[in-house]
Short mmCIF file of C-alpha atoms and ligand atoms in Angstrom, two decimals:
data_model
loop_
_atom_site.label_atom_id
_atom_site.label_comp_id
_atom_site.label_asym_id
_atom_site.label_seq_id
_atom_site.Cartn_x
_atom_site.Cartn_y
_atom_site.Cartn_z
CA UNK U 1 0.00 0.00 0.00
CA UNK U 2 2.69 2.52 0.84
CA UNK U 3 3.77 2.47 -3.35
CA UNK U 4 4.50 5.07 -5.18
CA UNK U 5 1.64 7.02 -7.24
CA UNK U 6 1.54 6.90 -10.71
CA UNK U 7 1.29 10.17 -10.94
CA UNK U 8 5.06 10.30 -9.61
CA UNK U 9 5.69 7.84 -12.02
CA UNK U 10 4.91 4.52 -10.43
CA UNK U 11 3.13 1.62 -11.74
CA UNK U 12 -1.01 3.06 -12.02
CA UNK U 13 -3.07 0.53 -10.28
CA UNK U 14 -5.05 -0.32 -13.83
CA UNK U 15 -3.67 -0.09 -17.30
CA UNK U 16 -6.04 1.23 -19.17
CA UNK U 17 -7.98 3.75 -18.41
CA UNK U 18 -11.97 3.24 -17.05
CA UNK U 19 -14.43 5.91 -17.91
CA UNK U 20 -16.64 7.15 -15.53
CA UNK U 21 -19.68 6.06 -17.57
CA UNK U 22 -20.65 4.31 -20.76
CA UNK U 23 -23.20 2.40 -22.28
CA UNK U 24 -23.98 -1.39 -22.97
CA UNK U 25 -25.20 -2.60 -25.97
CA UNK U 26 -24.99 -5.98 -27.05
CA UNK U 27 -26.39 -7.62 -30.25
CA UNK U 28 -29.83 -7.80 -29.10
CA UNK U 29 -29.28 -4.14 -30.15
CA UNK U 30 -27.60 -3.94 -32.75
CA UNK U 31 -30.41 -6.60 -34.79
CA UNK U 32 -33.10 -4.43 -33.85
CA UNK U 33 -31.08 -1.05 -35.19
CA UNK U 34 -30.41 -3.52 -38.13
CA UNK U 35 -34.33 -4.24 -38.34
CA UNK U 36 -35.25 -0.52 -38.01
CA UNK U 37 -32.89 -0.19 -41.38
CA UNK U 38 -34.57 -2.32 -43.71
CA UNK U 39 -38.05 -1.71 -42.81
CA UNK U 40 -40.46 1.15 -43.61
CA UNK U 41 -39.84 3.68 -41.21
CA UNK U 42 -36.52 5.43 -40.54
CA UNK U 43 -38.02 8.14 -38.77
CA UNK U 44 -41.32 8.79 -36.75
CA UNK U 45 -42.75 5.82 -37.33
CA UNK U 46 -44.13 2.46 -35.47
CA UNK U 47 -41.27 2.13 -33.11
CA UNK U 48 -41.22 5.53 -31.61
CA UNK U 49 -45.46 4.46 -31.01
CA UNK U 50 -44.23 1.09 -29.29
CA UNK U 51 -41.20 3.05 -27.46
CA UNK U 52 -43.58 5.67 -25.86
CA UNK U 53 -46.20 3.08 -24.63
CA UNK U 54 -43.25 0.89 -22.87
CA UNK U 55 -41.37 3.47 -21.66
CA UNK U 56 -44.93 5.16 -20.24
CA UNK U 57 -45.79 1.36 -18.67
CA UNK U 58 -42.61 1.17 -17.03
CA UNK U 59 -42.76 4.86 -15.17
CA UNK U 60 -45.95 4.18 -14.81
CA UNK U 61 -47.66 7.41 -16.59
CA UNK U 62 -50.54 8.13 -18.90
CA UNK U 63 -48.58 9.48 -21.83
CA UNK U 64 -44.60 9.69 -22.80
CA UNK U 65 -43.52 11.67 -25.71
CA UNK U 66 -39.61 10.93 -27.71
CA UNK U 67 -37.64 13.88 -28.01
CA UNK U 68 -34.04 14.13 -30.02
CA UNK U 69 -32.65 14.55 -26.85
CA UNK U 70 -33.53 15.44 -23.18
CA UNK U 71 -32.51 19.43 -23.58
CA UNK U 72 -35.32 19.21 -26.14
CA UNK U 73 -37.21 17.30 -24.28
CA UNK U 74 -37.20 20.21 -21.15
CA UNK U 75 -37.37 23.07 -23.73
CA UNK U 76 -40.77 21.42 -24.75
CA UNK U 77 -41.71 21.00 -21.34
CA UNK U 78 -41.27 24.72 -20.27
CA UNK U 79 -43.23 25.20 -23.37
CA UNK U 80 -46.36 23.05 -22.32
CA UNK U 81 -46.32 24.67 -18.68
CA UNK U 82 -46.56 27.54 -20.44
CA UNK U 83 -43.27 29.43 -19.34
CA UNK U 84 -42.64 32.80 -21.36
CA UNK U 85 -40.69 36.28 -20.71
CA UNK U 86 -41.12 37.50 -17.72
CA UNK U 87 -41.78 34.37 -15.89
CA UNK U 88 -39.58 32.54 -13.24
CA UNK U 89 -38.65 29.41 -12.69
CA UNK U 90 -36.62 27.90 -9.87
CA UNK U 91 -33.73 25.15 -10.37
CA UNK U 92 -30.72 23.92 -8.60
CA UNK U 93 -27.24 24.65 -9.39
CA UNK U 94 -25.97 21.84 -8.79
CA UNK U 95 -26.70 20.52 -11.96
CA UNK U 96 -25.84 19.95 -16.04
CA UNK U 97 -26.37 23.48 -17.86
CA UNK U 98 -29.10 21.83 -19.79
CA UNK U 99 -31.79 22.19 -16.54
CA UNK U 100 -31.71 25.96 -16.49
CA UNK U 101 -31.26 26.77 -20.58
CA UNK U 102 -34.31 25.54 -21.11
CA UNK U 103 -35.89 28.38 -19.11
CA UNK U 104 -33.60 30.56 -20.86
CA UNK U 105 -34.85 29.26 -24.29
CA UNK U 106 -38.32 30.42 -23.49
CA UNK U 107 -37.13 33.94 -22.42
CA UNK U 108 -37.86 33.06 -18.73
CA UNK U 109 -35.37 33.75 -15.99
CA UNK U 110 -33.72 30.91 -14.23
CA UNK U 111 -33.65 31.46 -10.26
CA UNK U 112 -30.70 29.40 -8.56
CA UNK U 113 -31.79 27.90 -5.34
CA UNK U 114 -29.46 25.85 -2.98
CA UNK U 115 -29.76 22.93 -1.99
CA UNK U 116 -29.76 20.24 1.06
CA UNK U 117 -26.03 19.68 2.49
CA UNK U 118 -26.92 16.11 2.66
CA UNK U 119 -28.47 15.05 -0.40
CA UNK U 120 -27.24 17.79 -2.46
CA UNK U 121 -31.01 17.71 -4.03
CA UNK U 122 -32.66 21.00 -4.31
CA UNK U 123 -33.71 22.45 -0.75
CA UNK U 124 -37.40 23.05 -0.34
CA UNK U 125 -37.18 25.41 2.30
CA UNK U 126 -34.65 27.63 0.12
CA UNK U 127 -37.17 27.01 -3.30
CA UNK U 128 -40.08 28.20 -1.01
CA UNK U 129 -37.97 31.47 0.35
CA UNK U 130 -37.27 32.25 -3.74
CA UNK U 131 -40.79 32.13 -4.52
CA UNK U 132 -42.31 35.61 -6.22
CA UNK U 133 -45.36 36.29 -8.07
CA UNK U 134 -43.75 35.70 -11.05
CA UNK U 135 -42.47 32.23 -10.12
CA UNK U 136 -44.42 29.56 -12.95
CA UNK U 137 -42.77 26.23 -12.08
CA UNK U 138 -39.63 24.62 -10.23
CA UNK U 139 -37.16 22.17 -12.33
CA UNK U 140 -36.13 19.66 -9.17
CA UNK U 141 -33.08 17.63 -10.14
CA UNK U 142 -33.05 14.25 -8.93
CA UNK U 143 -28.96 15.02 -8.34
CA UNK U 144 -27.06 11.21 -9.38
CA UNK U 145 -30.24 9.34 -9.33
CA UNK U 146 -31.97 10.46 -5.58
CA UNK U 147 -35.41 11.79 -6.53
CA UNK U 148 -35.50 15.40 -4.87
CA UNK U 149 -38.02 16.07 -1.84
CA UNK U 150 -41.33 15.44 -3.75
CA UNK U 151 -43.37 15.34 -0.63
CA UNK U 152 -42.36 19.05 0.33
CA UNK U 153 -41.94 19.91 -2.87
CA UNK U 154 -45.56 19.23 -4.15
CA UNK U 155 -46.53 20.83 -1.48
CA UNK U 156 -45.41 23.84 -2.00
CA UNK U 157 -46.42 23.56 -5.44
CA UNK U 158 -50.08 22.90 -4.64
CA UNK U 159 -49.53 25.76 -2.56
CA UNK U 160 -48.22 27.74 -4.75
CA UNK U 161 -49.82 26.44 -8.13
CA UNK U 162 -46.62 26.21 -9.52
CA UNK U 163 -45.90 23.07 -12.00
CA UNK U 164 -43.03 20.64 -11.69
CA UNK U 165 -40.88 19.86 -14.08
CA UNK U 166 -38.86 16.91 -13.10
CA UNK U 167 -35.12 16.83 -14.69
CA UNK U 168 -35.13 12.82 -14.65
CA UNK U 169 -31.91 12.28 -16.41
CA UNK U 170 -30.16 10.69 -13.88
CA UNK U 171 -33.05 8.81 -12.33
CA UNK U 172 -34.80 6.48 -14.85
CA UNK U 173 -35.64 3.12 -12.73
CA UNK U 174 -35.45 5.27 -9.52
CA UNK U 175 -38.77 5.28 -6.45
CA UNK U 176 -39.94 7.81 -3.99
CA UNK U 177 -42.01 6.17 -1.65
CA UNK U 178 -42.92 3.22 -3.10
CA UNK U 179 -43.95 5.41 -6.50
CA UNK U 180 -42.30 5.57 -9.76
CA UNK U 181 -40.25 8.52 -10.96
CA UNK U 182 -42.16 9.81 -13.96
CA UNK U 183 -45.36 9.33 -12.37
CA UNK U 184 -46.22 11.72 -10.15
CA UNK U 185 -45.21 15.34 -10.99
CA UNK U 186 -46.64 16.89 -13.96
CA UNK U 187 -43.85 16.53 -16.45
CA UNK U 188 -40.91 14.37 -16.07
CA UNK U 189 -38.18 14.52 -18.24
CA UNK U 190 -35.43 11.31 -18.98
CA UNK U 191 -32.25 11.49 -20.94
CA UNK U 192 -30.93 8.73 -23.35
CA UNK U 193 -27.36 9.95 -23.81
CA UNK U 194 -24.82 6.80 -23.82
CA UNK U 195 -23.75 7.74 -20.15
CA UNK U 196 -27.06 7.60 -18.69
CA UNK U 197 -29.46 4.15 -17.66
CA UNK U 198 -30.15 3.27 -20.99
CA UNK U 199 -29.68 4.92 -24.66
CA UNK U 200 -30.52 5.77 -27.99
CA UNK U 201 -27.64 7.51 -28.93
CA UNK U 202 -29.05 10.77 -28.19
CA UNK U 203 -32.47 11.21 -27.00
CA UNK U 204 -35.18 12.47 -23.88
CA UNK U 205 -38.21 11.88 -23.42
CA UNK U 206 -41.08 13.44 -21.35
CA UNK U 207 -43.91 11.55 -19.38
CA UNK U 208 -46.91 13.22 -17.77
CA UNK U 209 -50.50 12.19 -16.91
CA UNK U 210 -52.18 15.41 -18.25
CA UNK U 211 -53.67 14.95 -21.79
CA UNK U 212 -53.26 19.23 -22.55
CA UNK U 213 -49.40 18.88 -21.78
CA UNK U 214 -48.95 15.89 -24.10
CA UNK U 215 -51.01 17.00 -26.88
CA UNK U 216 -48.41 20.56 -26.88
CA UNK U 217 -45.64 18.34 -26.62
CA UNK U 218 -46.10 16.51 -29.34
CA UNK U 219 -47.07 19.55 -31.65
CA UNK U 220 -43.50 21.20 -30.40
CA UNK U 221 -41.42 18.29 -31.64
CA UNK U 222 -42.50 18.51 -34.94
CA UNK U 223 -42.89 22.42 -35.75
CA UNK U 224 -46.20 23.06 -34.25
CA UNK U 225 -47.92 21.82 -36.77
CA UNK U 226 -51.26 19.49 -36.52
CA UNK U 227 -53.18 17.04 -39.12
CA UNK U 228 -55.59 16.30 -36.47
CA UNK U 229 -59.34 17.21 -37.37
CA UNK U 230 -60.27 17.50 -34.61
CA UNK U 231 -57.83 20.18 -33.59
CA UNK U 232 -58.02 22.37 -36.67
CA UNK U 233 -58.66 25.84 -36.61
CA UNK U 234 -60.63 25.49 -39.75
CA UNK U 235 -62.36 23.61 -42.37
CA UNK U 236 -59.03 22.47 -44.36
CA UNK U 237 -58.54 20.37 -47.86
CA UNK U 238 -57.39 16.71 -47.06
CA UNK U 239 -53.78 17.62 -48.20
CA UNK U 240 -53.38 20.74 -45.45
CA UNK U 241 -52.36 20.83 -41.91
CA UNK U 242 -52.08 23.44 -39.54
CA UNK U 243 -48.89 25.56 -38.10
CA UNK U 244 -50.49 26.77 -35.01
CA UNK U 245 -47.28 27.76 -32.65
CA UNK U 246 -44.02 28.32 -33.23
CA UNK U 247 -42.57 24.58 -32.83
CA UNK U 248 -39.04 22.33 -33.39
CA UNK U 249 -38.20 19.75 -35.16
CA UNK U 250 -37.35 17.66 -32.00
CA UNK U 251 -38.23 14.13 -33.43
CA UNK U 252 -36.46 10.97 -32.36
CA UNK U 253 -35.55 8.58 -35.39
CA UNK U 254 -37.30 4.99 -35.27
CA UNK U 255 -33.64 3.88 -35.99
CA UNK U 256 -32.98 5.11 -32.29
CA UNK U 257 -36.67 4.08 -30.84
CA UNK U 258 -35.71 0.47 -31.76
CA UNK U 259 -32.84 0.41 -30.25
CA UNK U 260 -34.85 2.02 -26.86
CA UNK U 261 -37.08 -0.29 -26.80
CA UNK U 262 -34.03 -3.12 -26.74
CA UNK U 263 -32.39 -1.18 -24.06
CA UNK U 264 -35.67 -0.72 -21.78
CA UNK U 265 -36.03 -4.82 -21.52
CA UNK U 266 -32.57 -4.00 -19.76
CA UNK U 267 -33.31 -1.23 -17.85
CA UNK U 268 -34.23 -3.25 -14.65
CA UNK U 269 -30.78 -5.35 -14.89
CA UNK U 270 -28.91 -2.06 -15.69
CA UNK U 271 -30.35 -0.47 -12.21
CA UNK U 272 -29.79 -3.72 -10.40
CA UNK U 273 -25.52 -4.13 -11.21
CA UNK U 274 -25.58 0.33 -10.28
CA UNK U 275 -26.92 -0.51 -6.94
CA UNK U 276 -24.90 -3.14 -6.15
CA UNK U 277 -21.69 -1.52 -6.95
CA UNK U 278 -22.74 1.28 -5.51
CA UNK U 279 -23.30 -0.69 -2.39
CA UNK U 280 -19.70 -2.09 -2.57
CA UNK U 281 -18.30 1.70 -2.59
CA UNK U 282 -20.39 2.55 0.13
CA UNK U 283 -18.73 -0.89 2.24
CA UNK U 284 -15.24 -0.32 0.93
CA UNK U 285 -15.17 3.41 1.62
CA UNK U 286 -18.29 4.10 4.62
CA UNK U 287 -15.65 3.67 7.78
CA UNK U 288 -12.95 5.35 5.93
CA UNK U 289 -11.80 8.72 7.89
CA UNK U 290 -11.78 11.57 5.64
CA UNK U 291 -14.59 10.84 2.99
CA UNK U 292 -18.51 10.89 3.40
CA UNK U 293 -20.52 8.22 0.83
CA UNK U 294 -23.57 9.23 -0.42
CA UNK U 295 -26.51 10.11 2.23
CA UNK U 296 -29.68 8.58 1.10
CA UNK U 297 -33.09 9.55 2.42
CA UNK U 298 -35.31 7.86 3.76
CA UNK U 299 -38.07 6.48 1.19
CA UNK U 300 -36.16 7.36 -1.95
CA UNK U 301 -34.71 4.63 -4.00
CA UNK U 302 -31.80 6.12 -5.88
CA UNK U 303 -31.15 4.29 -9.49
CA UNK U 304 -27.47 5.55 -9.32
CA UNK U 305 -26.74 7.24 -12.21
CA UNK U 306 -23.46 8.81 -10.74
CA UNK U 307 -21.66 7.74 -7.35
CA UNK U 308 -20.40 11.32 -5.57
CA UNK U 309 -17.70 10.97 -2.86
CA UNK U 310 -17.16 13.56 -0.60
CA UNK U 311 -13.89 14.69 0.75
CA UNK U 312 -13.37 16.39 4.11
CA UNK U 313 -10.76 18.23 6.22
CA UNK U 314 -7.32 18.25 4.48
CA UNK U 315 -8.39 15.99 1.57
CA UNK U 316 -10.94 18.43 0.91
CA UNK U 317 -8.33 20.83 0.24
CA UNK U 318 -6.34 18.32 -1.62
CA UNK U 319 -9.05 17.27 -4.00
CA UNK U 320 -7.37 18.91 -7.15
CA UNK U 321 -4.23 16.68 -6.57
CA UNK U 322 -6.27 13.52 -5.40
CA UNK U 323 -8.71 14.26 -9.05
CA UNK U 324 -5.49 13.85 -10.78
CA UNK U 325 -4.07 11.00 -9.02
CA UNK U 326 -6.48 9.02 -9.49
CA UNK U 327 -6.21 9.83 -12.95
CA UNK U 328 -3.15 8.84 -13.20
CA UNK U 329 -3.63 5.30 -11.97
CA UNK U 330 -6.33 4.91 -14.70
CA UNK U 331 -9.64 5.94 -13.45
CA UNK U 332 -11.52 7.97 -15.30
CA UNK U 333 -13.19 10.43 -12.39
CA UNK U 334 -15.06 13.60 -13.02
CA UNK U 335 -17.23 16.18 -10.95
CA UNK U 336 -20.34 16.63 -11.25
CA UNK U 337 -21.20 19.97 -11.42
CA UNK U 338 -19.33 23.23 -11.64
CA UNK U 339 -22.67 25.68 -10.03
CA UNK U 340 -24.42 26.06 -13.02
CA UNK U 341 -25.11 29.92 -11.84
CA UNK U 342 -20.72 30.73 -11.93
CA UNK U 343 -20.71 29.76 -15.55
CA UNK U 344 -19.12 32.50 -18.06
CA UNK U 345 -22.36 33.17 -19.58
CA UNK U 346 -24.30 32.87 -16.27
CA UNK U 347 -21.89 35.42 -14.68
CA UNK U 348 -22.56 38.01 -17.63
CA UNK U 349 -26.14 37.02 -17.07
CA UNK U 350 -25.89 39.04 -13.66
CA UNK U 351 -25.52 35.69 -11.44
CA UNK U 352 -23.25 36.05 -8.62
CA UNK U 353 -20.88 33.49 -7.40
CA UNK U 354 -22.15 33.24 -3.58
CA UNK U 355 -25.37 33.42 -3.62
CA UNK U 356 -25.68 29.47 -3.47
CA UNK U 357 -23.09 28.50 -0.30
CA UNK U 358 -23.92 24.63 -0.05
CA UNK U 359 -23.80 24.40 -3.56
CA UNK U 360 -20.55 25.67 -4.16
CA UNK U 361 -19.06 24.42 -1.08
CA UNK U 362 -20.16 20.66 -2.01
CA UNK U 363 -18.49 21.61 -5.99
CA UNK U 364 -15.12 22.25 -4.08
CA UNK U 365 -15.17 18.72 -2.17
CA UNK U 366 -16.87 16.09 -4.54
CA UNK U 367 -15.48 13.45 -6.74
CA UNK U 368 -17.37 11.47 -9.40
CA UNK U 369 -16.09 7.95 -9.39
CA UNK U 370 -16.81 5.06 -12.12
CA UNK U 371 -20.42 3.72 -12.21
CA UNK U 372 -21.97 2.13 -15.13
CA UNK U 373 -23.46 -1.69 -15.56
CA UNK U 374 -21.05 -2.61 -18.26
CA UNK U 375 -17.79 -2.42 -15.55
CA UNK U 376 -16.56 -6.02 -14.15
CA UNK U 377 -16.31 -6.74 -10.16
CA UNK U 378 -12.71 -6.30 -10.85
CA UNK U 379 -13.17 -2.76 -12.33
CA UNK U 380 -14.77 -1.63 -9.10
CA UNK U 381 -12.03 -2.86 -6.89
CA UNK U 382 -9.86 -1.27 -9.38
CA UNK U 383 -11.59 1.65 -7.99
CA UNK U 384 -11.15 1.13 -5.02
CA UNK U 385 -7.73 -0.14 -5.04
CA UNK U 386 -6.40 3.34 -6.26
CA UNK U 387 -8.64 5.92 -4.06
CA UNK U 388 -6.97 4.11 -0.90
CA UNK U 389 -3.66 3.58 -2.25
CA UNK U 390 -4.23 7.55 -3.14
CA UNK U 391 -5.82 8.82 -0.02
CA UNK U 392 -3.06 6.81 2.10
CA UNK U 393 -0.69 8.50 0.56
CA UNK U 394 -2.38 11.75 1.13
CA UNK U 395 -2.68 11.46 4.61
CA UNK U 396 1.16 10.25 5.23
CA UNK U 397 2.35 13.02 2.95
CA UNK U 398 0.50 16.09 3.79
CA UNK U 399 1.10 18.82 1.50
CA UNK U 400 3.54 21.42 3.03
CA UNK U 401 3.67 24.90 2.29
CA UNK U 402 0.13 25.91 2.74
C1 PLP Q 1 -27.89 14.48 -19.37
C2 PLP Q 1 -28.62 15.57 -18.65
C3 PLP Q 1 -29.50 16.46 -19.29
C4 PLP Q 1 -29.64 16.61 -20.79
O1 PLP Q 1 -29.82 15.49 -21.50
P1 PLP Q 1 -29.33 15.39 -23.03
O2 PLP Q 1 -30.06 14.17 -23.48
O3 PLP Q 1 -27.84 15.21 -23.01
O4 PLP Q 1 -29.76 16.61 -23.75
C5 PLP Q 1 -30.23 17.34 -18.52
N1 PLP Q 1 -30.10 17.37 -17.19
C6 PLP Q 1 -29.24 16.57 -16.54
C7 PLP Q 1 -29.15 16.65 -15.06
C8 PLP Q 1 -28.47 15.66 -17.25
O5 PLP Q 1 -27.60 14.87 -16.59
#
């Protein structure tokens, strides 16, 4: 254990280097993308039909609607709820850019909130302290795979009438007491990008239960425009349809529904090998001094899109040097997120570094190590082979000098 680090040129504890996510497809896939070719339909066709119903059985909501990817997918979502200038929307920092563009896309103004020191999910008592007359709807991130606080949350929505928009993309396959994600708040959206649960190269998707939101979502996707009689404006010839709002084209191939539907008979396995490596980080590193696992509440079933570790004391001040050691022995770590809110364009937005203290505190100490269902039992203790040989190191050689 006392070896030298690679990163001072000794032997790295893994020769080639592991990402810190990826995806799994297998030929199962790769036939049905084959299938997809040679039929009919290359794009909106029967498979992006058979895609929405499974995906909306599994989360267990009335409707889901494909987007070309889950920004699109939230853009069209702050579009149903009706979000326009003027309007505010509260989101957590702590969180990929894409969760507070879409308000920008609309002409809205993103409001930063900060969240719990625990969870590192969006803090309901700060959301409810943010709240103006302007405020339309709060984006709750369900931060690595933990759905937010949906019981305080709602409530203050209710309250409120504010509508939820759920950013989903890290918690596809995850529960909140006992229920679903993707059931129970009026939009939810899900991300298919190779690094999250399951993929379709790129793509989103939104579920909801209310028949007005999915009706707008699906005219958004594809321009605004409508063929439907029913929803005409007026009489039209049989050839005519309808450009009633200013819509996208946001449309998911059936090339890349196929190979969703593949990946959702997977989904359950997928969630199943993320929790149980997740629970061998938690064993390997829960009694180690110096590092907190990841709290989980009580009543939420995480589906582990990212494992955080957080470093305290010294190592907190050493986490540049231990982000690049461990790099150096060949594991691909990464933090997740730099405050969305201290961004370039955020800051000449008018945003203020500060103004989100837990946030920005938990940036400075976290590291994102390897999780995805495609790693072997050997890749994990890889893992964990190289953040003790690294944090051993860091506590017998405390840097000097500072
Ligand atoms: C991946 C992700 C998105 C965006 O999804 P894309 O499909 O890449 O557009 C949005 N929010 C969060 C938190 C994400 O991790």
């Amino acid at each position: 254990m006392g070896e030298t680090l690679a990163v001072f040129g000794g032997k790295p504890v893994r020769q080639t280097l592991l990402p810190y996510g990826s995806q799994w497809i297998d030929n199962n896939d790769i036939e049905a993308v084959i299938m997809s070719l040679k039929s009919d339909w290359i794009t909106t066709g029967p498979a992006i039909d058979r895609f929405e119903k499974e995906l909306s059985d599994y989360v267990g909501s009335r409707y889901a609607v494909a987007f070309s990817n889950g920004t699109a997918a939230l853009h069209a979502a702050c579009f149903a709820a009706g979000i326009t200038e003027g309007d505010e929307v509260i989101t957590s920092p702590l969180t990929f850019v894409a969760s507070s563009n879409c308000v920008l896309y609309t002409g809205a103004k993103p409001i930063f909130s900060d969240v719990d020191p625990k969870t590192y999910n969006i803090c309901p008592a700060s959301v409810n302290a943010l709240i103006t007359d302007r405020t339309k709807a709060i984006i709750p991130i369900d931060f690595t795979g933990q759905p937010a606080n949906y019981v305080e949350l709602k409530r203050i929505a209710h309250e409120k009438s504010l509508v939820i928009i759920e950013d989903a993309a890290h918690a596809l396959g995850a529960k909140f007491n006992g229920e679903s994600v993707g059931s129970f708040n009026d939009m939810t959206m899900f991300s298919f990008h190779p690094v999250k649960h399951i993929t379709t190269g790129e793509g989103g998707a939104i579920a909801t239960n209310n028949p007005v939101y999915y009706e707008k979502l699906k005219m958004f996707r594809a321009h605004g425009i409508t063929r439907d009689e029913g929803k005409l404006e007026q009489e039209r010839q049989p050839w005519e349809y309808e450009m009633q709002f200013l819509g996208y084209n946001y449309r998911l191939t059936d090339i890349q529904a196929a190979l969703g539907n593949r990946q959702l008979k997977k989904l359950d396995h997928f969630v199943k090998i993320r929790k149980d490596y997740a629970r061998r980080y938690d064993n390997a590193f829960e009694n180690m001094e110096g590092v907190v696992t990841p709290f989980q509440a009580k009543g939420s079933q995480s589906s582990w899109h990212l494992y955080v570790l957080r470093l305290k004391g010294r190592f907190a001040k050493l986490r540049k040097e231990i982000f690049e050691a461990l790099k150096a022995e060949n594991i691909g770590v990464n933090v997740h997120y730099m405050p969305v809110h201290t961004q370039p364009y955020y800051q000449r937005l008018g945003y203020k570094a500060g103004s989100c203290p837990i946030a920005e505190e938990i940036y400075e100490q976290i590291i994102t190590l390897p999780l995805f269902p495609k790693m072997k039992l050997s890749d994990v203790d890889d893992v964990i082979d190289a953040v003790r040989k690294v944090l051993l190191y860091y506590e017998r050689n405390p840097k000097t000098g500072e």
